[in-house]
Coordinates of C-alpha atoms and ligand atoms in Angstrom, one line a residue:
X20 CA -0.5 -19.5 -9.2
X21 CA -2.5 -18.3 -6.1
X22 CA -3.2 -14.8 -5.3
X23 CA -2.5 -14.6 -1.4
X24 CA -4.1 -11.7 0.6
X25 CA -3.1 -10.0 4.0
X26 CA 0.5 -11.9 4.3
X27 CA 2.8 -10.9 7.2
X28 CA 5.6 -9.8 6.1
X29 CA 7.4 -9.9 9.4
X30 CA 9.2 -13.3 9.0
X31 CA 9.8 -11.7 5.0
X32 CA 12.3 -8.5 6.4
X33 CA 15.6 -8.9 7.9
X34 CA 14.4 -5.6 9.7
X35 CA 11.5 -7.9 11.2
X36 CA 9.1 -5.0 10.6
X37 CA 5.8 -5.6 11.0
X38 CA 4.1 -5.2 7.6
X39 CA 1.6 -7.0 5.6
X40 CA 1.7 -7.6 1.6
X41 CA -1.8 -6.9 0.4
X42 CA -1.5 -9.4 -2.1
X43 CA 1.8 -11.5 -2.6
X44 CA 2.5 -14.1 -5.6
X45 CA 4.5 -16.5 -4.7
X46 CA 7.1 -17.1 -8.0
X47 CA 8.3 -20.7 -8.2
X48 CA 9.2 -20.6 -12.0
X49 CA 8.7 -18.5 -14.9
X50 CA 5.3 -20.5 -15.4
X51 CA 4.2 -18.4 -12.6
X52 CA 5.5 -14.9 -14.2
X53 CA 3.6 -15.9 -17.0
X54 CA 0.6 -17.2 -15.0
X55 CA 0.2 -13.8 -13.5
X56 CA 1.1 -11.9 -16.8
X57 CA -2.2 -13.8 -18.4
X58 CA -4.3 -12.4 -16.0
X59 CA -5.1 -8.8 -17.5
X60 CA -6.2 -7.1 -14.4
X61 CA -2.9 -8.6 -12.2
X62 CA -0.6 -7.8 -15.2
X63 CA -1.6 -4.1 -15.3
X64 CA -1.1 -3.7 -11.4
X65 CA 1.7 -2.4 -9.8
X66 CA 4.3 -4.9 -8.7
X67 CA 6.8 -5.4 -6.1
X68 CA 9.7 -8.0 -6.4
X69 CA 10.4 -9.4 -2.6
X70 CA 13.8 -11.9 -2.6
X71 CA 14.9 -12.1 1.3
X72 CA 14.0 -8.7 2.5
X73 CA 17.6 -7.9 3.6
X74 CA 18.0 -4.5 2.2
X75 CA 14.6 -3.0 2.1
X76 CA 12.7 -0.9 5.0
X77 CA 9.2 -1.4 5.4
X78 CA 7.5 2.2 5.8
X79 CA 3.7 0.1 5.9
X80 CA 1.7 -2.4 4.2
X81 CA 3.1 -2.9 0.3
X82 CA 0.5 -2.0 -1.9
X83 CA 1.8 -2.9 -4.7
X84 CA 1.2 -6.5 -5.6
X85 CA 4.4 -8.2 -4.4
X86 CA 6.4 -11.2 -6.3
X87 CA 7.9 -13.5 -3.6
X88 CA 10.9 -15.0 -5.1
X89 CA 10.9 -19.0 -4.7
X90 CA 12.8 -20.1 -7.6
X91 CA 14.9 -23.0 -5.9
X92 CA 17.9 -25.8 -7.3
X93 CA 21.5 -25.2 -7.5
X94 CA 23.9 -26.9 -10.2
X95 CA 27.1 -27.5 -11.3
X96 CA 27.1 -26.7 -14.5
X97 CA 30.5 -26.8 -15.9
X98 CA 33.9 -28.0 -14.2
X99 CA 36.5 -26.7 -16.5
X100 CA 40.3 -26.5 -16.2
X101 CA 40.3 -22.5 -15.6
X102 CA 36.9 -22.0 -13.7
X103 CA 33.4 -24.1 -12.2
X104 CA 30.4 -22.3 -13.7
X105 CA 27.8 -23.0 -10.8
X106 CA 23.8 -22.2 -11.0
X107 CA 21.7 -21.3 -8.1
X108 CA 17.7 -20.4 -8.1
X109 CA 17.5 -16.7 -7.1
X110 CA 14.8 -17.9 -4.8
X111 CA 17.9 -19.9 -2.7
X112 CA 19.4 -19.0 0.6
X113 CA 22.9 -16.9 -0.3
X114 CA 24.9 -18.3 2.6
X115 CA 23.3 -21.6 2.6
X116 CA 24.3 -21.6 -1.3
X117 CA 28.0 -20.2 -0.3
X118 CA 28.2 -23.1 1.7
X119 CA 27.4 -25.5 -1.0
X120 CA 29.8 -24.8 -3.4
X121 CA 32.7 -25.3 -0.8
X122 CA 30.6 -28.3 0.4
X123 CA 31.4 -29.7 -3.7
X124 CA 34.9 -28.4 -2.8
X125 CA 34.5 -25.2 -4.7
X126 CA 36.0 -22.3 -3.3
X127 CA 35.6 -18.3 -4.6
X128 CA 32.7 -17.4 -2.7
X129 CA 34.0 -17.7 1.3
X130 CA 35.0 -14.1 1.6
X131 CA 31.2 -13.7 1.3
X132 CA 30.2 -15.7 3.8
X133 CA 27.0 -15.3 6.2
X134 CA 25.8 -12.4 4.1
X135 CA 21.8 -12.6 4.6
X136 CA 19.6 -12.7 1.9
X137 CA 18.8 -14.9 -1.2
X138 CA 21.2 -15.3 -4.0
X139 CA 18.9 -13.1 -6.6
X140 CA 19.5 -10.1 -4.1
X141 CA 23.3 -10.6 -4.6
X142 CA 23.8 -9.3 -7.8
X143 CA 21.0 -6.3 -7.1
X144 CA 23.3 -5.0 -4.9
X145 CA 26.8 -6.4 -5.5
X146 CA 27.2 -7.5 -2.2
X147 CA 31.1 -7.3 -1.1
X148 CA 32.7 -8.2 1.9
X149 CA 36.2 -8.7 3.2
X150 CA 37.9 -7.7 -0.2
X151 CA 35.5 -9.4 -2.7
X152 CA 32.7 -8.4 -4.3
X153 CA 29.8 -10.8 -6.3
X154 CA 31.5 -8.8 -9.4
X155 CA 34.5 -10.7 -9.3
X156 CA 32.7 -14.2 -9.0
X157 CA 29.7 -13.7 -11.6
X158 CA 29.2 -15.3 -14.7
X159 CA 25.2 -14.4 -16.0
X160 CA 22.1 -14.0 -14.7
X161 CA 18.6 -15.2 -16.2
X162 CA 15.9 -12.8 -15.5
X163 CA 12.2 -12.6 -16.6
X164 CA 10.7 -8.9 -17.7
X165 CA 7.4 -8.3 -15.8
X166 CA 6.0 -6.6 -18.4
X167 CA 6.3 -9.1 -21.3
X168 CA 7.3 -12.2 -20.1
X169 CA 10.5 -12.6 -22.0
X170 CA 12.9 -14.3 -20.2
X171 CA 16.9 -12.9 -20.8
X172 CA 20.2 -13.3 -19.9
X173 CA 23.0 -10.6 -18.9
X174 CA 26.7 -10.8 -18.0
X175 CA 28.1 -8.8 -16.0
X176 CA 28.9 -6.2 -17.8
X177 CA 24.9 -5.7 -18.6
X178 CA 24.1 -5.5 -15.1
X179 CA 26.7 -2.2 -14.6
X180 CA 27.9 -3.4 -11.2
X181 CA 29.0 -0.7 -9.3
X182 CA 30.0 -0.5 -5.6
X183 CA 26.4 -1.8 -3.7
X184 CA 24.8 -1.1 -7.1
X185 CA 24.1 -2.6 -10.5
X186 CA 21.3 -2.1 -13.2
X187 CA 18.6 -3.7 -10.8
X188 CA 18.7 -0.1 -8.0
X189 CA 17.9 2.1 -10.9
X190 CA 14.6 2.9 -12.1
X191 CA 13.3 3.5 -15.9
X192 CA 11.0 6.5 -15.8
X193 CA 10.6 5.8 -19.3
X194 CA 11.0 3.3 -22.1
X195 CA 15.0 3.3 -23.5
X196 CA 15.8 4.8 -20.1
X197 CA 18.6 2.6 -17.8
X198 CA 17.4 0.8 -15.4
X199 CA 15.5 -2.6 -14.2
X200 CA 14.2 -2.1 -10.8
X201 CA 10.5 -2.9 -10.8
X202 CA 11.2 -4.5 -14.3
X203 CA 12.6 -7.5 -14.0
X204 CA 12.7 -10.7 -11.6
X205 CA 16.4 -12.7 -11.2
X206 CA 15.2 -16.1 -11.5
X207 CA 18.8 -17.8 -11.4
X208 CA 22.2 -16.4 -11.0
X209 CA 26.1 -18.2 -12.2
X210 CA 28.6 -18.2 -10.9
X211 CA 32.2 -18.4 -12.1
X212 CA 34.9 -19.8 -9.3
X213 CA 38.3 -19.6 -11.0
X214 CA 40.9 -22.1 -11.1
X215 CA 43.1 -22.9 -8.9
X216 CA 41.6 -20.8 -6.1
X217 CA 43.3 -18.5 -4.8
X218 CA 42.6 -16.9 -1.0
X219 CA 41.5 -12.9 -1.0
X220 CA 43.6 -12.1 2.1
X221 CA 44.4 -8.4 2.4
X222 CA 41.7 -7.0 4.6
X223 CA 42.6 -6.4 7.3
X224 CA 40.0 -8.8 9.9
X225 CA 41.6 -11.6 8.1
X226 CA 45.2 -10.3 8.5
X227 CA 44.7 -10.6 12.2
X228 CA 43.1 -13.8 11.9
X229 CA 46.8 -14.9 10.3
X230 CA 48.4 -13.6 13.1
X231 CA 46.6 -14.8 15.8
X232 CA 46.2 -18.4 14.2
X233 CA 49.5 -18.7 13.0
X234 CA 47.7 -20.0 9.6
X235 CA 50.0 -18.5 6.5
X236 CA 47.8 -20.3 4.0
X237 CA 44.5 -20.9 4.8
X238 CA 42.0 -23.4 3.2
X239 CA 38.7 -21.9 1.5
X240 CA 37.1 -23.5 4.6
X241 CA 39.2 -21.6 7.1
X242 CA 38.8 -18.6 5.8
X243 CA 34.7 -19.2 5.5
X244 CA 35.1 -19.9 8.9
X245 CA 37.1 -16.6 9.7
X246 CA 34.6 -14.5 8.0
X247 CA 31.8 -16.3 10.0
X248 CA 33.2 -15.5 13.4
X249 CA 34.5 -11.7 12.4
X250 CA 31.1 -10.9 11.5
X251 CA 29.2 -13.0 14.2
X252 CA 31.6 -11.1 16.2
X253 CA 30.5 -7.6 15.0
X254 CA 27.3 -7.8 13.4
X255 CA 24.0 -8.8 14.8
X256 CA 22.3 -11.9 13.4
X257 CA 19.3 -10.6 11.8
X258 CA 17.4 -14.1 13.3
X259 CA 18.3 -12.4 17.1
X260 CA 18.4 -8.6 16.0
X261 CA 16.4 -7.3 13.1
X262 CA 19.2 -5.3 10.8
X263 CA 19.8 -5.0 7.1
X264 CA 23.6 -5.0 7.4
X265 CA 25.3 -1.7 6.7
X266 CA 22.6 1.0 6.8
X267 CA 24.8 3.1 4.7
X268 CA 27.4 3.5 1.4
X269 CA 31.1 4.0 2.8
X270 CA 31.7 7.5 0.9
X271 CA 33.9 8.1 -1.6
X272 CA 35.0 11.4 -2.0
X273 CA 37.9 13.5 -4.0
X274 CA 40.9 14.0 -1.9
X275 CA 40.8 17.8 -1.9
X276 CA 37.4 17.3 -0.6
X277 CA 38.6 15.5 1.9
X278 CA 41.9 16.9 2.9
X279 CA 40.7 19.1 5.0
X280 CA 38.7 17.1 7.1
X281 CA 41.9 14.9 7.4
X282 CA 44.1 17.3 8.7
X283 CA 41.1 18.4 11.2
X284 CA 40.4 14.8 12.0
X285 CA 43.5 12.8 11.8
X286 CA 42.2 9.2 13.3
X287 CA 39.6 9.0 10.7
X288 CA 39.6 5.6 9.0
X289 CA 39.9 6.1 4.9
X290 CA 41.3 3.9 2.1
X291 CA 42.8 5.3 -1.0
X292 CA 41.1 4.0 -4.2
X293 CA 43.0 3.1 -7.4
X294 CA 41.5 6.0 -8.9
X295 CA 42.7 8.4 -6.6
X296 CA 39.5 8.5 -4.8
X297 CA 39.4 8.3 -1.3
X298 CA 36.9 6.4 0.6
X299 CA 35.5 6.8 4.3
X300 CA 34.3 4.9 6.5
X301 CA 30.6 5.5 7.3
X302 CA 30.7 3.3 10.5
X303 CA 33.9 5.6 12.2
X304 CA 31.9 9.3 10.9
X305 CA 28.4 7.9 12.5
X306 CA 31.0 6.9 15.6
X307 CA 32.7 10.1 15.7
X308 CA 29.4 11.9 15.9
X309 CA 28.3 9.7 18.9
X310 CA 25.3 7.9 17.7
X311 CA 26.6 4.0 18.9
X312 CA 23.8 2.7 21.0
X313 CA 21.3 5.7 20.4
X314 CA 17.8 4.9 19.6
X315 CA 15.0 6.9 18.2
X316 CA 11.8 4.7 19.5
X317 CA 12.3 1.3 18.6
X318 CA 15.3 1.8 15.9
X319 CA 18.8 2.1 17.3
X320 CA 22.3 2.1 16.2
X321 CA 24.0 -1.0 16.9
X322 CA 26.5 -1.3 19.7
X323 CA 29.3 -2.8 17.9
X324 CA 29.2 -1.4 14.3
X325 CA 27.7 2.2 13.9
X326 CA 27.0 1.7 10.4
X327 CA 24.0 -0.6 11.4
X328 CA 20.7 0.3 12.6
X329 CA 19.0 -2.3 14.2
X330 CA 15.1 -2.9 15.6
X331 CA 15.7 -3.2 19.2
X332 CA 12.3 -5.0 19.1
X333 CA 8.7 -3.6 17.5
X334 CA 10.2 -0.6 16.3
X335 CA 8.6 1.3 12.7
X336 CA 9.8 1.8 9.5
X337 CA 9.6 5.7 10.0
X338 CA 11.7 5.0 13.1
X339 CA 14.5 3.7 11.0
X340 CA 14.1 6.5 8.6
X341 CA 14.0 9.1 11.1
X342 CA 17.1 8.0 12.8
X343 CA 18.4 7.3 9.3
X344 CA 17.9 11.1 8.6
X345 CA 19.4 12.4 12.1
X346 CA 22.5 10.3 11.3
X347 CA 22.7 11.9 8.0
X348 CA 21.9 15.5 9.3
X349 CA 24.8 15.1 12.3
X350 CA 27.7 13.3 10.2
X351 CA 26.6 16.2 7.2
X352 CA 26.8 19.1 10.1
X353 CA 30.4 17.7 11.5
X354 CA 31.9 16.5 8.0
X355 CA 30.0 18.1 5.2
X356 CA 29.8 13.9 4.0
X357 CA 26.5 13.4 2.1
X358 CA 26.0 9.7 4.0
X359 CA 23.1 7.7 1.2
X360 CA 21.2 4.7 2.6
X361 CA 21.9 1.4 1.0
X362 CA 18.7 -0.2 1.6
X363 CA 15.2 0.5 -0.1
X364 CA 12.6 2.5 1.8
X365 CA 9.2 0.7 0.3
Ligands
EPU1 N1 34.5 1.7 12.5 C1 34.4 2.5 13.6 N2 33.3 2.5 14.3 C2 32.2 1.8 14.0 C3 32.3 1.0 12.8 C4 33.4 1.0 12.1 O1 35.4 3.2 13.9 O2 31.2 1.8 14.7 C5 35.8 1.7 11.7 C6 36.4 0.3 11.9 O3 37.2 0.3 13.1 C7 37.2 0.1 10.7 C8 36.4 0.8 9.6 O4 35.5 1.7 10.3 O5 38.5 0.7 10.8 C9 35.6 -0.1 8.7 O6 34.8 -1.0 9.4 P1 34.5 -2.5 9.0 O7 35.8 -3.2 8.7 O8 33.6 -3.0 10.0 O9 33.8 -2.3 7.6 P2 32.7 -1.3 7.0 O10 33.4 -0.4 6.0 O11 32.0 -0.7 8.1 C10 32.1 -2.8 4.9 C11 30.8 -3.3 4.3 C12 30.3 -4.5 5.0 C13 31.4 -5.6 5.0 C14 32.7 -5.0 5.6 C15 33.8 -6.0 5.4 C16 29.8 -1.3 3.3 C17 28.7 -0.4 3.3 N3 29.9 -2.2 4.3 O12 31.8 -2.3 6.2 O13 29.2 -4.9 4.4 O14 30.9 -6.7 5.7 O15 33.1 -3.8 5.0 O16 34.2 -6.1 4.1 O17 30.6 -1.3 2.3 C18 26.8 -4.8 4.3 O18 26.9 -4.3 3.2 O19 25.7 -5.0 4.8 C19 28.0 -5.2 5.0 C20 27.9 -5.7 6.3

């Protein structure tokens, strides 16, 4: 285990946000965990678990001592008549990983296709796209608790998925309290693919695709391939474009709270939940209120797809956050919707 000082963290943030880790550990195993837990004065500090940096802002240099996820390999573990359990090291690229498993002519995961970020950031923050969400495809996670070492196992009920949340977003302020953020380090994620695969078609990117393609039943491969163009189509590669994917939670609300805005504002986009909720969509309220293609500084609102703020090249954490804020303040003023970030301000 090496103690590194000073490292950029530019190349570390889909954000590409200039920032340096005072001192970063790179985590290759549990060995290393435990490494690090051996040394007194690097157990007591602080720490700061970094997967691919595609959900957190940089605000400055991380002071706390950050663990750079590396753990690496991906399995089959079991091919059973009703599902394939695969394995994949948290430290792994997630679309790279997605890829795989239909590459061993597994499908499940396509819907969830050129997501960024590793495979131990999926299950931190559910990820979900295009009518799937990493709930509906995961079997248990190994994780290792930074304060003692032990390594342990949850399913998914453990990890309380929610919608862009699970067990990982929520801190413990004290012992017996719920929560794992700053706790714990994913070190390998499975995943169940259940037999025979069936296609999640009903959103509504994909319908089109059907039309326009002619394709009634799609492959797992086409509709990878769908889901790769739709969102090349509308959202900016972070390699081009810094971005951390939706800057904001779609808001659910109660339909009397949102009746009224309904009736005021009849084209606004909103799905009815199964339980009765109703949910908005961020992008069209950030829209409405006129912010596609602002910028505050260096941070601006992405031309295509309100709902995310991009680095139009050198721009600051406190310029996403700013324009973060005035986007809440202006969608708040017009709608009286509460709009809350998804990704992590460090
Ligand atoms: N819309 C606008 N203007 C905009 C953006 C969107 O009017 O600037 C409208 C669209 O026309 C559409 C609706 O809002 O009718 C929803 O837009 P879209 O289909 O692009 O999906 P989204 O709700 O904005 C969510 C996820 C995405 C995921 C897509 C597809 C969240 C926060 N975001 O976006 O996830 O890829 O659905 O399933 O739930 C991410 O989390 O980083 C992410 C990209």
């Amino acid at each position: 285990m090496i103690v590194e000082q000073n490292v950029p963290l530019q190349a570390h943030n889909s954000f590409g946000i200039v920032a340096k880790a005072r001192e970063l550990v790179r985590v290759r195993s549990e060995d290393d965990v435990l490494a690090l837990l051996a040394d007194a004065q690097l157990a007591a500090k602080p720490k700061f678990v970094l997967g691919g940096g595609s959900n957190i802002v940089l605000t400055g240099d991380v002071r706390p001592l950050v663990l750079k996820v590396e753990t690496l390999g991906r399995r089959v573990l079991e091919d059973g008549p009703r599902a394939t359990i695969v394995e994949a090291g948290a430290g792994e690229n997630w679309h790279e990983t997605v890829a795989w498993t239909l590459a061993q002519g597994f499908g499940g995961l396509e819907n969830l296709a050129l997501i960024p970020g590793t495979v131990g950031a999926s299950p931190v923050q559910n990820v979900g796209a295009y009518g799937v969400e990493l709930q509906d495809r995961f079997e248990s996670l190994d994780a290792i608790d930074l304060a003692s070492g032990r390594v342990f196992t949850l399913d998914a009920a453990q990890c309380a998925f929610g919608y862009r949340d699970s067990v990982f977003k929520h801190e413990a302020v004290q012992e017996g309290d719920f929560g794992l953020s700053g706790r714990a380090l994913i070190l390998r994620v499975r995943f169940r693919l259940p037999k025979p695969w069936k296609p999640v078609l009903g959103y509504l990117d994909l319908e089109r695709k059907m039309a326009e393609t002619g394709i009634r039943t799609p492959s797992a491969q086409q509709i990878f391939d769908w889901v790769c163009a739709i969102r090349s189509a509308k959202l900016p590669d972070p390699r081009v474009i810094g971005n951390a994917g939706s800057f904001f939670k779609n808001p659910t609300v109660t339909l009397e709270q949102c009746s009224d805005i309904i009736a005021r504002e009849p084209g606004i986009v909103h799905y009815r939940m199964a339980d009765g909720s109703v949910k908005l969509a961020a992008g069209w309220l950030i829209d409405a209120c006129g912010w596609k293609g602002k910028s505050v500084g260096n941070a601006g609102v992405y031309e295509k797809q309100a709902l995310v703020l991009v680095n139009r090249g050198g721009a600051t954490g406190g310029e996403v956050v700013t324009l973060a804020r005035a986007i809440q303040t202006s969608v708040y003023e017009r709608f009286g919707i509460r709009l809350e970030p998804e990704p992590v301000v460090v």
